[in-house]
Short mmCIF file of C-alpha atoms and ligand atoms in Angstrom, two decimals:
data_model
loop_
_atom_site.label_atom_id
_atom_site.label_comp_id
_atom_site.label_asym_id
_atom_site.label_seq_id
_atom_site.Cartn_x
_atom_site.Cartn_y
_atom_site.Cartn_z
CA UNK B 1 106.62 127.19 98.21
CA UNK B 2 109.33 125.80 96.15
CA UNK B 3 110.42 122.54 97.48
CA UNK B 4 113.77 122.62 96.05
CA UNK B 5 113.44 118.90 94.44
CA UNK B 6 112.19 119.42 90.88
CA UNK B 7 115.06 117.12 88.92
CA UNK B 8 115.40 114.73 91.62
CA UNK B 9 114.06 110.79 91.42
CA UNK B 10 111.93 109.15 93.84
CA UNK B 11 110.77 105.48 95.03
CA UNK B 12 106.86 105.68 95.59
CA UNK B 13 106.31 102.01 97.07
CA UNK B 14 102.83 100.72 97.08
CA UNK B 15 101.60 103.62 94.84
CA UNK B 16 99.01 103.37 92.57
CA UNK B 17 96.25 104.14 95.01
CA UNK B 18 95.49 105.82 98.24
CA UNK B 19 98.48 107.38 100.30
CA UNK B 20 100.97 106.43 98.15
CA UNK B 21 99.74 107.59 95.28
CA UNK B 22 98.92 111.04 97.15
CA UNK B 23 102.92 111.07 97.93
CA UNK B 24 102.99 110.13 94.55
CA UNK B 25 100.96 112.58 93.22
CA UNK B 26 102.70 115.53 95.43
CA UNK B 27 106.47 114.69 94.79
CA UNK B 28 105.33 114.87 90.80
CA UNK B 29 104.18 117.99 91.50
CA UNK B 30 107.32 118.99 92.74
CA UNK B 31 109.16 117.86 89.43
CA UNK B 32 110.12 114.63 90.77
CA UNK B 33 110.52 111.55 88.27
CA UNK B 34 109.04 108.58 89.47
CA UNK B 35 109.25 104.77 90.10
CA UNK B 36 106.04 104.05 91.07
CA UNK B 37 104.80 100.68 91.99
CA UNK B 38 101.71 98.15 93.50
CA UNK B 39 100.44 94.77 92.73
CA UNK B 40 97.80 95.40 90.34
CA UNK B 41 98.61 96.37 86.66
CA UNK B 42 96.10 98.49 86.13
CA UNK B 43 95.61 100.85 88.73
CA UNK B 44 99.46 101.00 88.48
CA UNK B 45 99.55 102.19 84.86
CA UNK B 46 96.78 104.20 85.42
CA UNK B 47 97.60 106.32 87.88
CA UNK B 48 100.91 106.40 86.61
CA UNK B 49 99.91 107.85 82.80
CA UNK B 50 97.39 110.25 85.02
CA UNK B 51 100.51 111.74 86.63
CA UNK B 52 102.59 111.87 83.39
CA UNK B 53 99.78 114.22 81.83
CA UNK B 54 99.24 116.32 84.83
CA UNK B 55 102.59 116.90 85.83
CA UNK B 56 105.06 116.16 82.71
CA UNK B 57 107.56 114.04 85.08
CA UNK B 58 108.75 110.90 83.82
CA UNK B 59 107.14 107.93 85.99
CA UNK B 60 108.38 103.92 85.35
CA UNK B 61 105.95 101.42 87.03
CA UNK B 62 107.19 97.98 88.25
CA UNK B 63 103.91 95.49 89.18
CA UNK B 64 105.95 93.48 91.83
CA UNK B 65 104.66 92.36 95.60
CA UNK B 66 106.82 94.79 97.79
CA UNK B 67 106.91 92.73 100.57
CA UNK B 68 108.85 89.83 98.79
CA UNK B 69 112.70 89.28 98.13
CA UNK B 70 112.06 89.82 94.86
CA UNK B 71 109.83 92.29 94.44
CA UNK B 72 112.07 94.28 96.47
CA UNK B 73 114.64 93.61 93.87
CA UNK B 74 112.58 94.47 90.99
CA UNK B 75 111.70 97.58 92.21
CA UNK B 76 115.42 99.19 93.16
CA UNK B 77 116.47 97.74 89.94
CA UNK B 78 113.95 100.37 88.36
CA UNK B 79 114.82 102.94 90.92
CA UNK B 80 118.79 103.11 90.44
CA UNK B 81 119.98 105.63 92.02
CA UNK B 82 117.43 107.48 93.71
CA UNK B 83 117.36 110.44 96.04
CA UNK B 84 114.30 109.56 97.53
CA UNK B 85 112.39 106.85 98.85
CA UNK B 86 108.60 106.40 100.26
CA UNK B 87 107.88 102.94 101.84
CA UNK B 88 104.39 102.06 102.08
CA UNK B 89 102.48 98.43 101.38
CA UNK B 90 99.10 97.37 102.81
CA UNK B 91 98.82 96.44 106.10
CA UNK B 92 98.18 93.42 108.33
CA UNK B 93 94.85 92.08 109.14
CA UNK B 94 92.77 92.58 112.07
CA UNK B 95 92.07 90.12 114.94
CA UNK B 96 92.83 89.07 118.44
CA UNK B 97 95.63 88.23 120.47
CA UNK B 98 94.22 84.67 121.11
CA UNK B 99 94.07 84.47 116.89
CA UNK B 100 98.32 85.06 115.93
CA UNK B 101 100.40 82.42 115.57
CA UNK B 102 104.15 82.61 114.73
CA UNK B 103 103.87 82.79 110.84
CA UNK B 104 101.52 85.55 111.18
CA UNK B 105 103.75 87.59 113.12
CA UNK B 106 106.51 86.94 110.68
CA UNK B 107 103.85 87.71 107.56
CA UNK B 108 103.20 91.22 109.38
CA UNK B 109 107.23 92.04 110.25
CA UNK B 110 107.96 90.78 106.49
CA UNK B 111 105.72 93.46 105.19
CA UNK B 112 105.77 96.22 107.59
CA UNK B 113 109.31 96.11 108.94
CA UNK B 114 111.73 94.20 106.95
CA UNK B 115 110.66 95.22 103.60
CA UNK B 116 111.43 99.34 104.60
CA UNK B 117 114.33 98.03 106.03
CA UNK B 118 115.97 95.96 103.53
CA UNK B 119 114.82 98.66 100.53
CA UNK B 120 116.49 101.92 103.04
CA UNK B 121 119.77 99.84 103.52
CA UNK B 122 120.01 99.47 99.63
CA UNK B 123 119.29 102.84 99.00
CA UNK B 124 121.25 104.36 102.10
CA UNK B 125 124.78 103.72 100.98
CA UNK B 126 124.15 105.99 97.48
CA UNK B 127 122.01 108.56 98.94
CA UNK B 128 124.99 109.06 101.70
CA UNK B 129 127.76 108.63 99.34
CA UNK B 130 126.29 111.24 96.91
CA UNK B 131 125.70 113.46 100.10
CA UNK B 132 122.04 113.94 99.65
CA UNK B 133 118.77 111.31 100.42
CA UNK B 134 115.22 111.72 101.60
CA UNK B 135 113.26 108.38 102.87
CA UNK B 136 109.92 108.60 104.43
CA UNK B 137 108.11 105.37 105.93
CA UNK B 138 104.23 104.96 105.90
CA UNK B 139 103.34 103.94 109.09
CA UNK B 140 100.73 104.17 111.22
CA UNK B 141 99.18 106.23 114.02
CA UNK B 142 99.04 102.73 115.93
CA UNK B 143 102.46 103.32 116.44
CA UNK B 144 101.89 106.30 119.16
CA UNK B 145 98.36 104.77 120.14
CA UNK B 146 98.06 100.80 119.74
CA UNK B 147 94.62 99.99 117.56
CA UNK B 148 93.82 96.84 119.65
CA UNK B 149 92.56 94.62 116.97
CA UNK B 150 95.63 95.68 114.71
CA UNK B 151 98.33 94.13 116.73
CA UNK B 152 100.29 92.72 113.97
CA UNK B 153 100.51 96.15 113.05
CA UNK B 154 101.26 97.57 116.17
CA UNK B 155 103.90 95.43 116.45
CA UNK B 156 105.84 95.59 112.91
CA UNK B 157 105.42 99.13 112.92
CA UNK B 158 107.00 99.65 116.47
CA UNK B 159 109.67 97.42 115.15
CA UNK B 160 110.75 99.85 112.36
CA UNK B 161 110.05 102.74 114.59
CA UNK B 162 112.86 101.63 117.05
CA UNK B 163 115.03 100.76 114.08
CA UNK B 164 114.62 104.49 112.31
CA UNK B 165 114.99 105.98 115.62
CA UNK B 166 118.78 104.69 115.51
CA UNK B 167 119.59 104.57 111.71
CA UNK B 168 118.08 108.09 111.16
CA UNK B 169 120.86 109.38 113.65
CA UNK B 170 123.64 107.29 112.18
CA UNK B 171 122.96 108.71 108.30
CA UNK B 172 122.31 112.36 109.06
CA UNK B 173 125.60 113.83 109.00
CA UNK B 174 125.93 112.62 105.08
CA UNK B 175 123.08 114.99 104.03
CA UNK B 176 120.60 111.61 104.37
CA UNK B 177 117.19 112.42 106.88
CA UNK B 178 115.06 109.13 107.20
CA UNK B 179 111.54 110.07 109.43
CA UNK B 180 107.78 108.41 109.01
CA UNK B 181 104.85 109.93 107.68
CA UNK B 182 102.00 108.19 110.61
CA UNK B 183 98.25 108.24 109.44
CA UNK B 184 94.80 108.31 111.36
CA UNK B 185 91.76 108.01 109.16
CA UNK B 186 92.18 108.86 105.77
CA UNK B 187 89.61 108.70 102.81
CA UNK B 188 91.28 105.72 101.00
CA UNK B 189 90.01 102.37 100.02
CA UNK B 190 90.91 101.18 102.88
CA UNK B 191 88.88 103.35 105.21
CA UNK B 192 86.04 102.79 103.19
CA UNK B 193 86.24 99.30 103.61
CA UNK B 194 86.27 99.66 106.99
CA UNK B 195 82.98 101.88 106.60
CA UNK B 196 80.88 99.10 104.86
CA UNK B 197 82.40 96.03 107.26
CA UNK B 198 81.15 98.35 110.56
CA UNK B 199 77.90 99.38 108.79
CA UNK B 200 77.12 95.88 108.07
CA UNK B 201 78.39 94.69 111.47
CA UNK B 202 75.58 96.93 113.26
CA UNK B 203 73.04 96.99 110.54
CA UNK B 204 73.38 100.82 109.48
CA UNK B 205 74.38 102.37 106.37
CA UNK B 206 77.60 103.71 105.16
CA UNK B 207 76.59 106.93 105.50
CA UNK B 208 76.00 106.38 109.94
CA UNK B 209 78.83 104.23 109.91
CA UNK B 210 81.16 107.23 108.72
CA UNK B 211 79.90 110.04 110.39
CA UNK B 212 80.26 107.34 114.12
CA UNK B 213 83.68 107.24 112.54
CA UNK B 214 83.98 111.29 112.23
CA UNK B 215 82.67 111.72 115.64
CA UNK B 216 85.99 110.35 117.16
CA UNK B 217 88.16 112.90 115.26
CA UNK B 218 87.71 116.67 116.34
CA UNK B 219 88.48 117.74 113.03
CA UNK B 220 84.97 115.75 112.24
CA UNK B 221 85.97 114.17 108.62
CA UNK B 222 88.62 112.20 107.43
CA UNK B 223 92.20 113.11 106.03
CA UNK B 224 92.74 113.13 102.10
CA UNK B 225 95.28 111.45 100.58
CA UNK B 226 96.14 115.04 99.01
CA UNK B 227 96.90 116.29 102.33
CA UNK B 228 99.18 113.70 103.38
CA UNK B 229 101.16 113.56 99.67
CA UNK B 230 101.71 117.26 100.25
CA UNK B 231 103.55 116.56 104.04
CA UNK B 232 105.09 113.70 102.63
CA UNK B 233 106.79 116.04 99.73
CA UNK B 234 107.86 118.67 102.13
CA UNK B 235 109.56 116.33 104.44
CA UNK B 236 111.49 115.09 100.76
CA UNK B 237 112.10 119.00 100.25
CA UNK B 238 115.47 120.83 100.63
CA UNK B 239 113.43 122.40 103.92
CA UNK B 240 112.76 119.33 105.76
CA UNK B 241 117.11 118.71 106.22
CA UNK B 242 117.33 119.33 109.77
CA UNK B 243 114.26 116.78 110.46
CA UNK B 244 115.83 113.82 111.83
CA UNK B 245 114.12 110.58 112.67
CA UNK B 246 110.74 111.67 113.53
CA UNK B 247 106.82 110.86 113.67
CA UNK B 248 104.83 112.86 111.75
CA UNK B 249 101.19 112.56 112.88
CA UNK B 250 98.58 113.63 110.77
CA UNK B 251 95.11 112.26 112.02
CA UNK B 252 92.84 115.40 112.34
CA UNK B 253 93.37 115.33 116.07
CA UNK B 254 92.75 111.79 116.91
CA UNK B 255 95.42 111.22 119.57
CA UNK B 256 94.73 112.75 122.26
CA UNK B 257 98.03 113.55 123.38
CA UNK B 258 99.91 116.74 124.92
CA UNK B 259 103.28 116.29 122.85
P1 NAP V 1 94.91 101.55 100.00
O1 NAP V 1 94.05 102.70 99.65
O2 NAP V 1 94.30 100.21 100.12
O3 NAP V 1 96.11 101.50 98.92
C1 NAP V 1 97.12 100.57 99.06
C2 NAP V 1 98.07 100.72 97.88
O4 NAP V 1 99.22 99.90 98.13
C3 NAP V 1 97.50 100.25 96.56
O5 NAP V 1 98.09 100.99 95.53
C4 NAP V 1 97.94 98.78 96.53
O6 NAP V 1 97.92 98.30 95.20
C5 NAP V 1 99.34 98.92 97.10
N1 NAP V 1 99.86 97.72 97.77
C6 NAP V 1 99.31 97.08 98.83
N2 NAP V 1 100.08 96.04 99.19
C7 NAP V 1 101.14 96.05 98.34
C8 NAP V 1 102.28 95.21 98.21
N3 NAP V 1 102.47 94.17 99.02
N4 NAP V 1 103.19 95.50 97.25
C9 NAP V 1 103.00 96.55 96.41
N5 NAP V 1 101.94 97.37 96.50
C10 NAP V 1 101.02 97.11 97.44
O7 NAP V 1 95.66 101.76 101.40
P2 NAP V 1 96.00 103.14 102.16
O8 NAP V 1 94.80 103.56 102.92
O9 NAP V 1 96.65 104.08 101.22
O10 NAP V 1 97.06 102.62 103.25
C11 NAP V 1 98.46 102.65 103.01
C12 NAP V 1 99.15 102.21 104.31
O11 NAP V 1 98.82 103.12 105.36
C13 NAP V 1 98.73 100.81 104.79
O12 NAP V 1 99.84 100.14 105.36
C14 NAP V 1 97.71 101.12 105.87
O13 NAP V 1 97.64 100.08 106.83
C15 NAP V 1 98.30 102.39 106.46
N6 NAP V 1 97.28 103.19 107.14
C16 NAP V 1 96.22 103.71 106.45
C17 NAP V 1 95.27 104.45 107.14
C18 NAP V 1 94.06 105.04 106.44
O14 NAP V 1 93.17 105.58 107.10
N7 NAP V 1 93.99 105.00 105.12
C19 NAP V 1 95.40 104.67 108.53
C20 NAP V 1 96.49 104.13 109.18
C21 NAP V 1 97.44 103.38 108.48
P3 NAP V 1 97.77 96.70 94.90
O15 NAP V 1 96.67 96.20 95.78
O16 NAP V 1 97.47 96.63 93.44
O17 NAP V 1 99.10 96.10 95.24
#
């Protein structure tokens, strides 16, 4: 399928490996030019130069900490005036509810809420004036099912739920759709981290520890990050314009859920 976006520029926050770069990856694909972005240099530029041979798109990387002020500022200086915009940076830590304190709720909202907030309402007011915008958010699938130990996360991510749910209705008559892209288990880093800390944990290998892991998803594996680039692109596409403020959930069957 066309996508109807080849020419068109694109945010990819927190890009240069797992999900993001997957959105990365599949916007590219589409002919997107790209401001890609992450902590790390090297990843960054490497992933980045990967997708510039593979896919002939232009792609500028900006090493900045999305979850700061400035980073934030670094980032939409790069991105100008772009027609679409991924959010995405890593998530909060695990715990209990006996373990937060006050500055680790605001740590969590900081990075998980406020940060795709503050980079959507610089990018709205373009996007809306130029009568055309895409934004997707990264969120979670803790957001329709609460992970216990991830309560930061539960939290911030309900908190920029609630705040889509409102803005996405407020922007869509200009042409603008804002929705979030919410993963289960995915084969990232980040899952595989997981894998080693619960094989160590219970003294089994990686191997035991993943297929526990696959036997609480009736699909039986985990997502790829290909998989979720490619829904992220289509809800960018020309297709997705009458998608309005929803939550996408892709976790192989996870949630077990009617609706
Ligand atoms: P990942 O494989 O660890 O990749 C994270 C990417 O984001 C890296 O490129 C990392 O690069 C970058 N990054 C992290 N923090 C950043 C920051 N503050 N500023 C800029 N870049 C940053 O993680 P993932 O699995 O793709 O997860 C992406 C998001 O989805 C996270 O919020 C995660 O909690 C959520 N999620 C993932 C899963 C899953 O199964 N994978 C499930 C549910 C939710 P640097 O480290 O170099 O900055």
């Amino acid at each position: 399928m066309d996508l109807g976006i080849r020419g068109k520029r694109a945010l990819v926050c927190a890009s240069s490996k797992g999900l993001g770069l997957g959105c990365a990856r599949a916007l590219a694909e589409a002919g997107v030019a790209l401001v890609m972005n992450a902590r790390g240099a090297e990843a960054l530029e490497a992933s980045a130069q990967a997708i510039r041979e593979e896919f002939g798109v232009a792609v500028t990387t900006v090493v900045a900490d999305v979850t700061t002020a400035d980073g934030q500022a670094q980032v939409l200086e790069a991105a100008g005036d772009v027609d679409i915009l991924v959010t995405n940076a890593g998530g909060p830590p695990p715990g209990m509810w006996t373990d937060w304190e006050r500055d680790d709720f605001i740590a969590a909202l900081d990075a998980n809420m406020l940060a795709p907030i503050a980079l959507m309402k610089a990018v709205l007011p373009g996007m809306m004036a130029r009568g055309w915008g895409r934004v997707v958010n990264i969120t979670s699938v803790s957001v329709k099912a609460p992970i216990a130990v991830l309560g930061l996360s539960n939290s911030a991510r309900a908190g920029l739920t609630g705040y889509v749910a409102g803005t996405a209705r407020q922007v869509a008559d200009k042409g603008v759709t804002i929705n979030n892209l919410l993963p289960g288990l995915h084969d990232t880093d980040r899952a595989a981290a997981l894998d080693g800390g619960a094989a160590a944990q219970q003294g089994i290998t990686v191997q035991q520890a993943r297929a526990q892991r696959f036997g609480t998803i009736p699909a039986h594996r985990y997502g790829t990050a290909a998989e979720f680039g490619a829904t992220c692109a289509f809800m960018c596409s020309q297709h997705a314009g009458f998608m309005i403020g929803q939550n996408i959930l892709l976790d192989g069957g996870a949630t077990n859920t009617t609706m």
